[in-house]
Structures are given as structure tokens and as C-alpha cells.
Short mmCIF file of C-alpha atoms in Angstrom, two decimals:
data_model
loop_
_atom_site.label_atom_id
_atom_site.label_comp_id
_atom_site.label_asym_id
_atom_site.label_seq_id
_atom_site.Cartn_x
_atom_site.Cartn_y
_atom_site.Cartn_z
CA UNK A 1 119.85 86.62 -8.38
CA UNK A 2 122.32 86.63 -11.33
CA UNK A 3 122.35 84.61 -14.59
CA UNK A 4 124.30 81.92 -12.96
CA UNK A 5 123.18 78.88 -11.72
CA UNK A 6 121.18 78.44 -8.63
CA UNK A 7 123.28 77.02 -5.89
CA UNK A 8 121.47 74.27 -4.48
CA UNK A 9 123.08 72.53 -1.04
CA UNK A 10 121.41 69.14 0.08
CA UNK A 11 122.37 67.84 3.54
CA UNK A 12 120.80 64.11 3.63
CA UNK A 13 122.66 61.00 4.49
CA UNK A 14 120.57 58.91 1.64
CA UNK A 15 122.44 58.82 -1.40
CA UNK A 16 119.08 57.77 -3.05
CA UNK A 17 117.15 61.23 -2.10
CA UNK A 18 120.17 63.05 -3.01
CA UNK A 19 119.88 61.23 -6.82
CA UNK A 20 116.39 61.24 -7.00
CA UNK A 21 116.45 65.15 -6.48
CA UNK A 22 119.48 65.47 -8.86
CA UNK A 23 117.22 64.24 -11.73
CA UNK A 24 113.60 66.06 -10.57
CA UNK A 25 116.26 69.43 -10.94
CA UNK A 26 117.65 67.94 -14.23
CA UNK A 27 113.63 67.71 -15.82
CA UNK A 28 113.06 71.19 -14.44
CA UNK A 29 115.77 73.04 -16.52
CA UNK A 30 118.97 71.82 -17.35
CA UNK A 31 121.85 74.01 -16.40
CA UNK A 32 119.52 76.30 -14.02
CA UNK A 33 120.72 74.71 -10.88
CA UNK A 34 123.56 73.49 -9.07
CA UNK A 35 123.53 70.51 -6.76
CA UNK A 36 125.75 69.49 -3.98
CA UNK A 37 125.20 67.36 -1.85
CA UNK A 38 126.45 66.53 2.22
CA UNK A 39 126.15 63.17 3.17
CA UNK A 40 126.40 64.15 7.10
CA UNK A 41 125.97 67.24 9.43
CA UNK A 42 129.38 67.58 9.86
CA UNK A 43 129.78 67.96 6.35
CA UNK A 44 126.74 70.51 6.07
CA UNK A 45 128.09 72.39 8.55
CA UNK A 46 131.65 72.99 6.75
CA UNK A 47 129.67 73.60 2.93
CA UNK A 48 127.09 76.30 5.25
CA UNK A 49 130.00 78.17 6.81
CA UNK A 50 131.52 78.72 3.12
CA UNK A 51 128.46 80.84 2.74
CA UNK A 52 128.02 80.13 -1.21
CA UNK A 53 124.89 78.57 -1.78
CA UNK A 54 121.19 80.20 -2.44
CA UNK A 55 119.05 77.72 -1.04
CA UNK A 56 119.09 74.83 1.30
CA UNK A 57 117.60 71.52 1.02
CA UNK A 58 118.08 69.76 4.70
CA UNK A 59 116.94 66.08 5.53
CA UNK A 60 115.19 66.07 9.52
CA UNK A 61 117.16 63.01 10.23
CA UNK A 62 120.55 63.03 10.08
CA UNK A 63 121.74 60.59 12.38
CA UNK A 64 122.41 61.72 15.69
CA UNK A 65 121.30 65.29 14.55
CA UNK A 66 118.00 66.59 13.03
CA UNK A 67 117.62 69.49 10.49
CA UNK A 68 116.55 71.62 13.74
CA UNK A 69 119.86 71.72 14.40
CA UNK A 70 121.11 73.50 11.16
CA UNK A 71 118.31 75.51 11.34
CA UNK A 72 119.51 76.46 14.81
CA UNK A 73 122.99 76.95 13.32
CA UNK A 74 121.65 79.19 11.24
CA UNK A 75 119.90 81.48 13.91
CA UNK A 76 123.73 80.90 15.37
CA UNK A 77 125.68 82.42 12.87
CA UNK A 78 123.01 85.08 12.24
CA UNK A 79 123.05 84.01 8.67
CA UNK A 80 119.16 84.26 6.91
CA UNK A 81 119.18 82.11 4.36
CA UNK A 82 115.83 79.90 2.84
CA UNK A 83 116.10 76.74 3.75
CA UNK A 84 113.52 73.74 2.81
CA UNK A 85 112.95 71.03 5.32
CA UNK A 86 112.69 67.62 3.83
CA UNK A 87 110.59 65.31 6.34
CA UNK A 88 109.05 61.93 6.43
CA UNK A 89 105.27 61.23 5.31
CA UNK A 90 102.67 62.25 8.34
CA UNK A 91 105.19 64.38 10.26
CA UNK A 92 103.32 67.29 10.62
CA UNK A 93 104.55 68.40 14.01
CA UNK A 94 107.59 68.39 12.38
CA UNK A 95 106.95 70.40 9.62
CA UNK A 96 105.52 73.13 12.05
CA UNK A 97 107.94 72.66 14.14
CA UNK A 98 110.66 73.26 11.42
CA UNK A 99 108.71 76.62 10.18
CA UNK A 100 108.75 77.95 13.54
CA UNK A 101 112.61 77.50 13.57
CA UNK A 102 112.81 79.26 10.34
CA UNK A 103 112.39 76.67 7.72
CA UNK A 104 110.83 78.65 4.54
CA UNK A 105 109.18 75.34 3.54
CA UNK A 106 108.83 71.50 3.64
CA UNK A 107 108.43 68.76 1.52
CA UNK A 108 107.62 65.19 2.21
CA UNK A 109 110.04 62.78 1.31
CA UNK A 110 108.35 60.08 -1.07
CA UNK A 111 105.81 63.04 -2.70
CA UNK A 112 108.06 65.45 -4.05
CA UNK A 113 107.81 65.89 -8.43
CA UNK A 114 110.11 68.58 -10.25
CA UNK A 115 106.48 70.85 -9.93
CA UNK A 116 106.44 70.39 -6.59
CA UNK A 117 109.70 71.27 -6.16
CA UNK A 118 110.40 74.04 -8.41
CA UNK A 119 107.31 75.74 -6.87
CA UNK A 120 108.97 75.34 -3.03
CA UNK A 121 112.53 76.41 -4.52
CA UNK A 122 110.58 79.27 -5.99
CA UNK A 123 108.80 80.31 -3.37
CA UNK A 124 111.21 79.96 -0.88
CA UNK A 125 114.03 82.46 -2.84
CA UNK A 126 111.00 84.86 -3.29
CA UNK A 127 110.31 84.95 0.26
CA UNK A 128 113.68 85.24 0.96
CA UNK A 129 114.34 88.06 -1.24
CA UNK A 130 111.11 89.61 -0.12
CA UNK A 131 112.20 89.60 3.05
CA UNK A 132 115.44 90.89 2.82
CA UNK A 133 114.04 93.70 1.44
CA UNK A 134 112.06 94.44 3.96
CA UNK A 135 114.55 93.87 6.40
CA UNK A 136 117.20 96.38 4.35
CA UNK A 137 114.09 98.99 4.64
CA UNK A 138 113.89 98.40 8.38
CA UNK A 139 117.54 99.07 8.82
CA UNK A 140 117.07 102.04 6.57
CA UNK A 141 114.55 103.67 8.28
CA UNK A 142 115.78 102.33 11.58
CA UNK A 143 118.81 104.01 11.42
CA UNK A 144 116.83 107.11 10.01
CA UNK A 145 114.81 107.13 13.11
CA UNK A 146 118.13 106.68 15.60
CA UNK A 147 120.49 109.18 14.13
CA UNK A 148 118.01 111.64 12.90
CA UNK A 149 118.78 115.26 14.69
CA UNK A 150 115.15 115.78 15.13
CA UNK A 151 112.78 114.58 17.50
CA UNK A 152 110.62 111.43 16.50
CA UNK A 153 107.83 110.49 18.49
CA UNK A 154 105.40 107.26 17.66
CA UNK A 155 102.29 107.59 19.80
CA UNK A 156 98.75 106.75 18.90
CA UNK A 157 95.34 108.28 19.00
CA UNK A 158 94.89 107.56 22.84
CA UNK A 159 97.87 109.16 23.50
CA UNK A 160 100.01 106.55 24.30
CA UNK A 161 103.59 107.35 23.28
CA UNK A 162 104.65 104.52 21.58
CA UNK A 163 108.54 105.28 20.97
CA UNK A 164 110.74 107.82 20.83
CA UNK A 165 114.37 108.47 19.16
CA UNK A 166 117.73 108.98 21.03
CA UNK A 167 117.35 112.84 19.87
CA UNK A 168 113.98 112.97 21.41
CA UNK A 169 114.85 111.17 24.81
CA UNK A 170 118.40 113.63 24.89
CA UNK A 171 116.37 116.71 24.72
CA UNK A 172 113.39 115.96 26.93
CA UNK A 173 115.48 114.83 28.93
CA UNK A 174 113.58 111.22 29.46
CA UNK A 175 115.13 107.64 29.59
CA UNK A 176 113.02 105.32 27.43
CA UNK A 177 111.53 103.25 30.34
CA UNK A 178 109.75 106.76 31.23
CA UNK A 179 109.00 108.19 28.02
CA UNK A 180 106.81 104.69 27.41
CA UNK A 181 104.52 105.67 30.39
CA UNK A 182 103.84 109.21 29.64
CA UNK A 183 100.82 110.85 27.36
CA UNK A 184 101.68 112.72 24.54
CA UNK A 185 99.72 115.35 26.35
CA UNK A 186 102.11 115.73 29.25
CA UNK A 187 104.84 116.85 26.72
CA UNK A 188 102.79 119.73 26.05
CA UNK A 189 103.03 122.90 28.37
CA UNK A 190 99.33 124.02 27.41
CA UNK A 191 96.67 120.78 27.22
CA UNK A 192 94.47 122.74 24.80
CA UNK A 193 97.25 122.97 22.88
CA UNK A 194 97.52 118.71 23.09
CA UNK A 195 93.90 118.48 22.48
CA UNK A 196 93.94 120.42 19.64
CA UNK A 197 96.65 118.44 17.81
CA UNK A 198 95.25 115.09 18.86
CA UNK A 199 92.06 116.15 17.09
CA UNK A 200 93.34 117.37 14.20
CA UNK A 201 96.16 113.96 13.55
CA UNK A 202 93.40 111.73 14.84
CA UNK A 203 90.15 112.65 12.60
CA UNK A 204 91.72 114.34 9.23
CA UNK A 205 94.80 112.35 9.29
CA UNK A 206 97.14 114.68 9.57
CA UNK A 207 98.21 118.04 11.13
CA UNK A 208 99.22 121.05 10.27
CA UNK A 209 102.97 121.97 10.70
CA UNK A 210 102.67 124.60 13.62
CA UNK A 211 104.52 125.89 16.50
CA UNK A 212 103.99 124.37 19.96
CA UNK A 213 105.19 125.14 23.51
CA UNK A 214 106.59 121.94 25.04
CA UNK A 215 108.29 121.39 28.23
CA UNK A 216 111.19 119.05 29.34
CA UNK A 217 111.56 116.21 32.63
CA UNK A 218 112.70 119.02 34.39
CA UNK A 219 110.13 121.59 33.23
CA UNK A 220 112.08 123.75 31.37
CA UNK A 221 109.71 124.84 28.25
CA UNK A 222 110.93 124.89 24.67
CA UNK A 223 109.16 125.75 21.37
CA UNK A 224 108.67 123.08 18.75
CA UNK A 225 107.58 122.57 15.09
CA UNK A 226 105.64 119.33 14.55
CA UNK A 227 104.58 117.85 11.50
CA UNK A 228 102.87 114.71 12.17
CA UNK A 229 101.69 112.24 9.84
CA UNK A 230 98.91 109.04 10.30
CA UNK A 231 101.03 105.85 9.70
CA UNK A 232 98.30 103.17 10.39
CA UNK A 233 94.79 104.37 10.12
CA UNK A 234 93.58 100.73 11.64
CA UNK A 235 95.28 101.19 15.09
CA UNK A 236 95.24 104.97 14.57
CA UNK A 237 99.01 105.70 14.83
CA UNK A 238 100.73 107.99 13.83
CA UNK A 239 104.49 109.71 13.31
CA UNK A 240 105.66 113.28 15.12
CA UNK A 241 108.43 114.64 13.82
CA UNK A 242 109.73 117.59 15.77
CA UNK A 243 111.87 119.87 15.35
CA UNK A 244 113.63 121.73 18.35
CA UNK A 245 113.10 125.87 17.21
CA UNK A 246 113.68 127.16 20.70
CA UNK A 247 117.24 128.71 19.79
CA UNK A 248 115.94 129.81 16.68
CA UNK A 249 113.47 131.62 18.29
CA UNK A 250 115.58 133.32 20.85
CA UNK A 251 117.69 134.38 17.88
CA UNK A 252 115.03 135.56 16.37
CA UNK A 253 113.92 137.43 19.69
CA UNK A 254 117.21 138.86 20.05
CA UNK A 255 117.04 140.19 16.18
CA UNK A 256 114.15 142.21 16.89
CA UNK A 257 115.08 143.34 20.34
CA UNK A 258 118.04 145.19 18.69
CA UNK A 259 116.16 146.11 15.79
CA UNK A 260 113.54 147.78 18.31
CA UNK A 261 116.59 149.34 20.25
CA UNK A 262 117.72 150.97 17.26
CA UNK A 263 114.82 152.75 16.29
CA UNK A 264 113.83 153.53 19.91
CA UNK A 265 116.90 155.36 19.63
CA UNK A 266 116.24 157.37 16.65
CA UNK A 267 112.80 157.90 18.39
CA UNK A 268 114.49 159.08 21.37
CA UNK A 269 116.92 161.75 19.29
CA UNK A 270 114.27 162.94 17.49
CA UNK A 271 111.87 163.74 20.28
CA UNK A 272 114.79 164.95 22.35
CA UNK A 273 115.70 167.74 19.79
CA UNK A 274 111.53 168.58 19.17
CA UNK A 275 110.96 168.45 22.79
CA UNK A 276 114.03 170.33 24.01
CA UNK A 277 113.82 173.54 21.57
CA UNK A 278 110.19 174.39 22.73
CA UNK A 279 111.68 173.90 26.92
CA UNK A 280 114.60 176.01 26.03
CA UNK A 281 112.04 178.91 24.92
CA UNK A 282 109.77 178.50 27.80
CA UNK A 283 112.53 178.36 30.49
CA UNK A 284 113.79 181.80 28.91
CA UNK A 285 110.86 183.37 28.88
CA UNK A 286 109.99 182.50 32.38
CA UNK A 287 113.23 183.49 33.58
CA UNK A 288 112.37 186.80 32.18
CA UNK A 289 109.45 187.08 33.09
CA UNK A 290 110.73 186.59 36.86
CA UNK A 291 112.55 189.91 36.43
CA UNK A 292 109.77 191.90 36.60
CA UNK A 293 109.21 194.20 39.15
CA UNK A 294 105.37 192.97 39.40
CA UNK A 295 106.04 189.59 39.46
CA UNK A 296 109.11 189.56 41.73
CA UNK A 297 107.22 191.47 44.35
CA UNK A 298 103.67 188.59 44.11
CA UNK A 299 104.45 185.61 46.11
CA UNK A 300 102.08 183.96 44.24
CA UNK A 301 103.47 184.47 40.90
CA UNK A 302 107.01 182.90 41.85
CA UNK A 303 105.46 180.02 43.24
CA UNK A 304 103.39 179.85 39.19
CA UNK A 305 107.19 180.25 38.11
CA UNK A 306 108.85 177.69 40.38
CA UNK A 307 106.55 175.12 39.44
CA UNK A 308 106.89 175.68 35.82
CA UNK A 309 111.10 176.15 36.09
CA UNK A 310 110.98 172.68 38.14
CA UNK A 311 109.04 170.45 35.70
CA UNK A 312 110.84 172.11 32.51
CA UNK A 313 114.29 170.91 34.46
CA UNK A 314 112.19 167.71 35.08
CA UNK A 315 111.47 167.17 31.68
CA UNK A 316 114.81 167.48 30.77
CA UNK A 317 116.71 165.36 32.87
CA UNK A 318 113.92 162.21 31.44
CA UNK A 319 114.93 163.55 28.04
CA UNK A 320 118.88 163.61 28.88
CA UNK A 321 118.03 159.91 31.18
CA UNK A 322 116.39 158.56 27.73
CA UNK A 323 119.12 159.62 25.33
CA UNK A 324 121.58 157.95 27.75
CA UNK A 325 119.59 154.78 27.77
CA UNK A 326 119.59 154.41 24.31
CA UNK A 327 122.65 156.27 22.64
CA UNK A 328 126.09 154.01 21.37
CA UNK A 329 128.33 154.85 24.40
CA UNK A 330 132.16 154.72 24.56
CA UNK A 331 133.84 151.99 26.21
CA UNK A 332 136.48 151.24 28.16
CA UNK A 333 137.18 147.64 28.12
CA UNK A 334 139.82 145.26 29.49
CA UNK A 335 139.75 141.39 30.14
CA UNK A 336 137.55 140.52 33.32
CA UNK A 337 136.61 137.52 34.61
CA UNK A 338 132.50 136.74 34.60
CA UNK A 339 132.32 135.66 38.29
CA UNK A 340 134.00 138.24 39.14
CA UNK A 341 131.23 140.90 37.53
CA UNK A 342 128.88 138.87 39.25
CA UNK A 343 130.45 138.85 42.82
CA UNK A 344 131.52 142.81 42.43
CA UNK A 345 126.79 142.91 41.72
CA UNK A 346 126.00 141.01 44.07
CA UNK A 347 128.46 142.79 46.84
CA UNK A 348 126.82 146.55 45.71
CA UNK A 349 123.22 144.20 45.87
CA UNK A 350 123.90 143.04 49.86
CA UNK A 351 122.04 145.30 52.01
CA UNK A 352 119.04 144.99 50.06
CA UNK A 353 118.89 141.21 50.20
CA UNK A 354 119.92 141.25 53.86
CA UNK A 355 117.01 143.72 54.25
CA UNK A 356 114.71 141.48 52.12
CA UNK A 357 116.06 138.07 53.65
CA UNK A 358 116.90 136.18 50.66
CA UNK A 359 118.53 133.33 50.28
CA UNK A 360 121.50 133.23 47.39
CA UNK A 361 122.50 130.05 45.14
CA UNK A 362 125.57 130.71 43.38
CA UNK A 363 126.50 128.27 40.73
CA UNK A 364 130.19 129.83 39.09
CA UNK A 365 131.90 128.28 36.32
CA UNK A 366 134.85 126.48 37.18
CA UNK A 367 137.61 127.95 36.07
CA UNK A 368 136.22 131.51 35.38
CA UNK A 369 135.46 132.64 31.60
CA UNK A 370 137.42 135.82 30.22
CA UNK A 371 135.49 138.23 28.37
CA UNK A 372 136.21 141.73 27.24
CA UNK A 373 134.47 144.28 28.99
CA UNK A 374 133.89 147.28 30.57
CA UNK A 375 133.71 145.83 34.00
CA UNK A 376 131.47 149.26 35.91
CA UNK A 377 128.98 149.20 33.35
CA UNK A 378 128.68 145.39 32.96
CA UNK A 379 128.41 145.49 36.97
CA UNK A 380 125.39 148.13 36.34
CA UNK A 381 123.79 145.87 33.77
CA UNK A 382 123.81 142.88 36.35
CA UNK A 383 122.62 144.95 39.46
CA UNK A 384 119.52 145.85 37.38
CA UNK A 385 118.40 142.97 36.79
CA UNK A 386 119.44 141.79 40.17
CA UNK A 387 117.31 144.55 42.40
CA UNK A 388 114.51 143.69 39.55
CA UNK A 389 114.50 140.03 40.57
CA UNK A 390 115.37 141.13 44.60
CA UNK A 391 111.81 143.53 44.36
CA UNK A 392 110.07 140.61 42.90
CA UNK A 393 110.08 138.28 45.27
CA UNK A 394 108.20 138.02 48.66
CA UNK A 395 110.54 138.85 51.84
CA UNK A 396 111.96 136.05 53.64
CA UNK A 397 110.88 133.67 51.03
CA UNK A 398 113.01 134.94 48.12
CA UNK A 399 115.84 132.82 46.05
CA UNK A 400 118.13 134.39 43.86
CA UNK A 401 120.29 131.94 41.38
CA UNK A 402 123.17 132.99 39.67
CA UNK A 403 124.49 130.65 37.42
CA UNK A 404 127.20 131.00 34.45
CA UNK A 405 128.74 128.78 32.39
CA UNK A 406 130.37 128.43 29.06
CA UNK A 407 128.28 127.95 26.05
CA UNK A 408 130.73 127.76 22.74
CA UNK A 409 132.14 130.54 22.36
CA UNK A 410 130.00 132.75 24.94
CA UNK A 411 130.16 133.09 28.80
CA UNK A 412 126.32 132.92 29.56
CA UNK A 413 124.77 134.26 33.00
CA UNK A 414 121.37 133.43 34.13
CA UNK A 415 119.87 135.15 36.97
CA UNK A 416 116.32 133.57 38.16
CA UNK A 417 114.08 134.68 41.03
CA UNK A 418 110.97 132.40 42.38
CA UNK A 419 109.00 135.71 42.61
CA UNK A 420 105.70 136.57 41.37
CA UNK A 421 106.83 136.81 37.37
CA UNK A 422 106.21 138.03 34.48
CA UNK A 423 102.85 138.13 32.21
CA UNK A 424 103.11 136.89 28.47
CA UNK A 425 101.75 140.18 27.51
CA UNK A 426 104.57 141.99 29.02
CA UNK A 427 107.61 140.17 28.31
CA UNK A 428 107.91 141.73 25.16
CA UNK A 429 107.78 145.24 26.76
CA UNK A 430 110.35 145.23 29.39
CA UNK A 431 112.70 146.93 27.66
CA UNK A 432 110.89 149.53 26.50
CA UNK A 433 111.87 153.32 27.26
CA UNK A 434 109.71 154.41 30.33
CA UNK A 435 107.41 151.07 30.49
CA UNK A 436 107.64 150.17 34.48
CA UNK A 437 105.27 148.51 36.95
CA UNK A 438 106.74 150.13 40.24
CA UNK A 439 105.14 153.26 41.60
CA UNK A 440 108.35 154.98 41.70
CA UNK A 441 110.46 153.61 38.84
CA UNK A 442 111.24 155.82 35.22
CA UNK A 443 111.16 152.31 33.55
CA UNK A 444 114.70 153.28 31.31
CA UNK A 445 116.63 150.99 34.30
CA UNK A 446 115.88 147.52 31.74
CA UNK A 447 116.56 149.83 28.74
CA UNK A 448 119.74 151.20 30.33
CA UNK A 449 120.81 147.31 30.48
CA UNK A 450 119.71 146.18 27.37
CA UNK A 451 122.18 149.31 25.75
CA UNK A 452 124.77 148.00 27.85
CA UNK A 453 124.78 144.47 26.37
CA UNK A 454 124.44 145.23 22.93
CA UNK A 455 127.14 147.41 22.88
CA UNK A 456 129.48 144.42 24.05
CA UNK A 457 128.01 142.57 21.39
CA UNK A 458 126.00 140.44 24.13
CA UNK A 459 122.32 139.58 24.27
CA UNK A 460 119.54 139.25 26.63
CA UNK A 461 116.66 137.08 26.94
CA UNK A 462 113.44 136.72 29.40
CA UNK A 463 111.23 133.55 30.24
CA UNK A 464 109.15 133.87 32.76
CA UNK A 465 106.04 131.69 34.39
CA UNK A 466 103.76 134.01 36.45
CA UNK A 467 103.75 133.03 40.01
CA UNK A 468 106.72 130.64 39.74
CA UNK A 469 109.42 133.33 39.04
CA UNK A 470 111.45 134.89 36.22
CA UNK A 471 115.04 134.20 34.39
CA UNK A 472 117.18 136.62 32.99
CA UNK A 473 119.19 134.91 30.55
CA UNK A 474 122.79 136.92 29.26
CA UNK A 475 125.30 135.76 26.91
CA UNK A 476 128.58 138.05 26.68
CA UNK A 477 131.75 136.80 23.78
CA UNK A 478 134.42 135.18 25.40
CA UNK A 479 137.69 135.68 25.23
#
């Protein structure tokens, strides 16, 4: 309140209370109030709708009306306001009945002194300004909660999730009605992981801000940073906020993938020129060594030379395979359109999923997405990855999906198997020089692929759930 007045409106059709109360306000402090009065409903119903006064004195009779009904009007017009009931001696149903309507207080006509009513004036405009700000906090926090870019989760200590915030229901992909039923465990991909950070919220009070795997409706997994907080010890609840890191950590991923490439490559010159030198002298001097009479006449001996002359060349063509796999190599691009790649993979790909029996799912952008590429080694890149995924699944029971889309500024393939996928352990090894887990493979094919991508200023990325299949994630600028 201000250092004006105290606007006072008193809806009562007795002049005589409306007097009476004009004189109790007049002992009180002169010149701290302001009285007006409405002799009739109608009349209190115009002065309310000017929405000018602080306070509210209202008479439960008034003729064919009752003070219910202003309080009513009240709940009408949304307007909060403190209002003080004025009621007859021994009508305490009505009091109650005019507190449960929103009444802040009542007096009883016939009892009231200028104490008596100063202290209801005064407690009803402290209630009312406590109130309001509580209510202004609400709003403030409310909104915090429903605009906020991060997830918020309530839940409590029996891991009931209490709410959750539009953010959180978008990206788990949830409506509220089924959010409400879940545990906060089932958001978690691992349940020691849950455990673990129900333990630590629920007996220290709070937890640790740490990474978590979670996983959406549909089961795709993303990783999280939580920072949780106890709110109410009493009913042991307590406040997630989470924070959505997955791209972050793809990026991240992606960072060190072509910081690993680099230096694999540098690896890969230097033990080409070491290696090489050494071959060069032994391949001479076994070529030599050929010549002579003794050894050109000893069947024995060439077969000694052979061997040796076979696995130098041997050793060389990995050296010359790795340097490829690795090295910045010249391009020739031109616009293409992404399906396109894909459909010109799959096409080189057909005998060996006829011969395999598996079933394709194509789902193309609509209309294609342009990029800039060079359209036989992109093709080469995709049918890696596409005999990888072809090899990993079980004959006749195989599904290949190939899915792009537009994602920004990127044209973004994904190409998933339900084979028998990857370990944890491995993931971060596939595209290592020579790492393989066929019998027959060199392990540079992944490598090979990975070069490719980079060098159109694309990325690639792996998740993969053993026994359940593996997804080959590529994002390539587009035009």
C-alpha cells in the first residue's frame, strides 16, 4: 500500500451500520481510511467493477441477495480482493460458509469496536498481500518450470514421478497422463544406475551432478546431466533438473574421432616410410640373391625366396591399403541428390541381400536433399557400412533401414540393422586402422569410410545395443 488513504467499500442496505462504522474508522485514525458506502447489490456491483477499493466490507443480507453472492462475483470476475463478511449474532454456519467462499474474515454485526475492527481490516490486507505474493512466486516459478529448455522432473523418494515440464514430456516423448504412471526408474536405461541416484537424493539430500544414460517412449537412449535437489524433506520430494547432453556428446565424439583420424594418419606415414625402406632392402637383396647359380639350380631355395618375395609384396600393399585409408584425397565433386547415393549402394549391395534374404525399409526424404559430393566415393562409404550391417544380421531374419532426412542445414542418413550389435567396449574402436572381427577382413574398410566423410566435411556416429542391432548415423552439408 501507498501513503494514501485506505479505500474502504461497504455494501449494506442499513444506513445505521454504514454510520456506526463511519465513526469506529473515524476513532481509529482520522484521515487513514476512506469510506463508501452501497446501499444495495446493484450498487456494489457497479463500485466492485470500478476496481478502486482495498478492502471490502459486505453485509450477508442484502435483500433478495446475500454477500455469497459478491463473493461469488468475485470468483466471477477472477478479481482476489479481501473482503470481510459482516453477519448477524450466532450465524456461525454463515461465517464458515462465507470463508469457504473466500471471505478473509467476519464480524458480527452488534460486536464490532474500532479494535476489533482495525485488527480484521489489518489482518485481512496482510493476508491479502501475503498471498499475492505467494501467488506472484507461483506464477514465477510456474512459468520457470513451463518454458524452461531443460527437463524438470518432480518425483519423490518412492519413485513416483510427480510432474514433469512441457520440455521434459517433448523429449521423452510422453503425454502427461503417462508420464504420471511411470517410476523414475523406468526413465533410466541401466536400474543400477536409478538405484544409485535414488539413494544418494533420498538419504544425503541431494545428488551429485553426473551423467546418466536415459531412454525415450520409444526407446531411443540419450545421455543426461541431472542435478537434483530435496524440496520437502517431510514427504521426501525432490526436484530433477536435466539437462539433454546427448548432441553435445556426439559432438564431442565426433571431435575426437577426427582428432584420432589425424594422428592415425601421421602414424600411418611414419610407419609407412620406417617400414617400407627396410622391405625395399630385403626385396633387393633377395632378388639378388635369386641370381645365383646355387640357388637358382635348389628347388628348395626358390620356394625360401618365393615365400619371402610374396609377404614383402604383402606387406606392402597393407602399407599402400593403410596410407589410402587415411591420407586427404582429391575430390571430384558435383551436386547429387542423397537418395540417389543411397539407391546407386543399395543397387551394387543386391545380390548379397538376395543371397542373405533380407528384408529392406526405405524411408527417403521427400523431396531429395542436394549435397556436394563426390558421388563414387560417397557410394563406397555407404556400401561399407551397408555389407557391415548385411554380415551382421542372421539370414532370412535380417532388416536393413535406410532412412534420411533433413536436419538444419545437413542431409542425415541412418542405416540400422537388427543384427547381433555392437559391444560398448568396441564402439570406440571401429574405426581403427586394421581392428576387424571377421576372419577374413583387413579392418581399414570402416577407416576407409570414416576418411571419406571427413573429407566432405561430414560425420559419423555409432549406437549400438548388443543383440538388438546397430545404427550408423551420417550427416553430409547440404546444399
Amino acid at each position: 500500500m501507498s501513503d494514501r488513504p485506505i479505500q474502504i467499500l461497504m455494501i449494506d442496505d442499513d444506513e445505521d451500520d454504514f454510520f456506526l462504522v463511519t465513526e469506529l474508522l473515524r476513532d481509529i485514525s482520522p484521515g487513514q481510511y476512506t469510506l463508501e458506502w452501497a446501499p444495495t447489490y446493484q450498487k456494489g456491483v457497479e463500485a466492485i467493477e470500478r476496481r478502486t477499493h482495498d478492502i471490502f466490507l459486505v453485509d450477508y443480507r442484502l435483500g433478495p441477495h446475500t454477500g455469497l453472492d459478491i463473493l461469488h462475483l468475485f470468483q466471477e470476475m477472477q478479481y482476489r480482493m479481501p473482503v470481510i463478511m459482516l453477519t448477524g449474532k450466532g450465524d456461525y454456519a454463515i461465517d464458515q460458509e462465507a470463508m469457504r467462499a473466500g471471505a478473509y474474515d467476519y464480524l458480527v454485526k452488534g460486536e464490532i469496536t474500532a479494535d476489533l475492527l482495525e485488527r480484521s481490516i489489518r489482518y485481512a490486507l496482510d493476508e491479502y498481500k501475503h498471498l499475492r505474493t505467494i501467488e506472484e512466486s507461483e506464477k514465477k516459478y510456474y512459468g520457470i518450470f513451463e518454458k524452461a529448455h531443460d527437463l524438470i522432473i518432480l518425483a519423490d523418494c518412492d519413485k513416483n514421478i510427480i510432474d514433469a515440464n512441457p520440455a521434459a514430456l517433448k523429449t521423452m516423448q510422453y503425454t502427461k497422463a503417462e508420464i504420471l504412471k511411470l517410476h523414475l526408474r523406468d526413465l533410466f536405461v541401466a536400474r543400477e544406475q536409478s538405484e544409485q541416484f535414488i539413494e544418494n537424493i533420498c538419504n544425503d539430500g541431494i545428488a551429485v551432478t553426473q551423467e546418466y544414460e536415459f531412454k525415450t517412449r520409444n526407446g531411443k537412449k540419450m545421455m543426461v546431466l541431472i542435478n537434483a535437489v530435496m524440496l520437502d524433506e517431510a514427504e521426501q520430494i525432490f526436484l530433477c533438473v536435466i539437462q539433454d547432453i546427448t548432441e553435445k556428446k556426439r559432438e564431442e565424439q565426433e571431435k575426437q574421432h577426427q582428432e584420432k583420424f589425424v594422428i592415425t594418419g601421421r602414424i600411418a606415414r611414419v610407419i609407412a616410410h620406417e617400414v617400407r625402406n627396410p622391405l625395399t632392402n630385403i626385396l633387393l637383396a633377395v632378388s639378388q640373391f635369386k641370381d645365383e647359380d646355387e640357388v637358382a639350380a635348389s628347388n628348395e631355395s626358390s620356394l625360401y625366396t618365393d615365400i619371402i618375395e610374396r609377404n614383402c609384396t604383402r606387406i606392402n600393399q597393407l602399407i599402400t591399403e593403410l596410407l589410402d585409408s587415411t591420407r586427404m584425397i582429391e575430390l571430384h565433386t558435383a551436386e547429387h541428390g542423397i537418395n540417389q547415393l543411397i539407391d546407386n549402394a543399395l543397387r551394387l549391395a543386391q545380390d548379397r541381400m538376395q543371397l542373405h534374404e533380407m528384408r529392406l525399409n526405405k524411408q527417403l526424404a521427400a523431396p531429395d536433399i542436394r549435397v556436394n559430393a563426390d558421388d563414387e566415393k560417397v557410394v563406397i562409404a555407404f556400401l561399407n557400412i551397408i555389407i557391415n550391417a548385411i554380415e551382421a544380421m542372421a539370414p532370412g531374419k535380417g532388416i536393413l533401414t535406410v532412412t534420411t532426412r533433413r536436419n538444419q542445414d545437413k542431409a542425415q542418413v541412418q542405416i540400422s540393422d537388427n543384427g547381433i550389435g555392437i559391444p560398448g567396449d568396441k564402439i570406440s574402436r571401429l574405426f581403427d586402422p586394421f581392428y576387424t572381427s571377421k576372419s577374413k577382413g583387413t579392418g581399414l574398410g570402416l577407416t576407409s569410410t570414416q576418411n571419406i566423410l571427413l573429407n566432405h566435411k561430414g560425420t559419423i556416429h555409432v549406437d549400438s545395443e548388443q543383440g538388438k542391432g546397430t545404427t550408423f548415423t551420417i550427416t553430409l552439408p547440404a546444399v
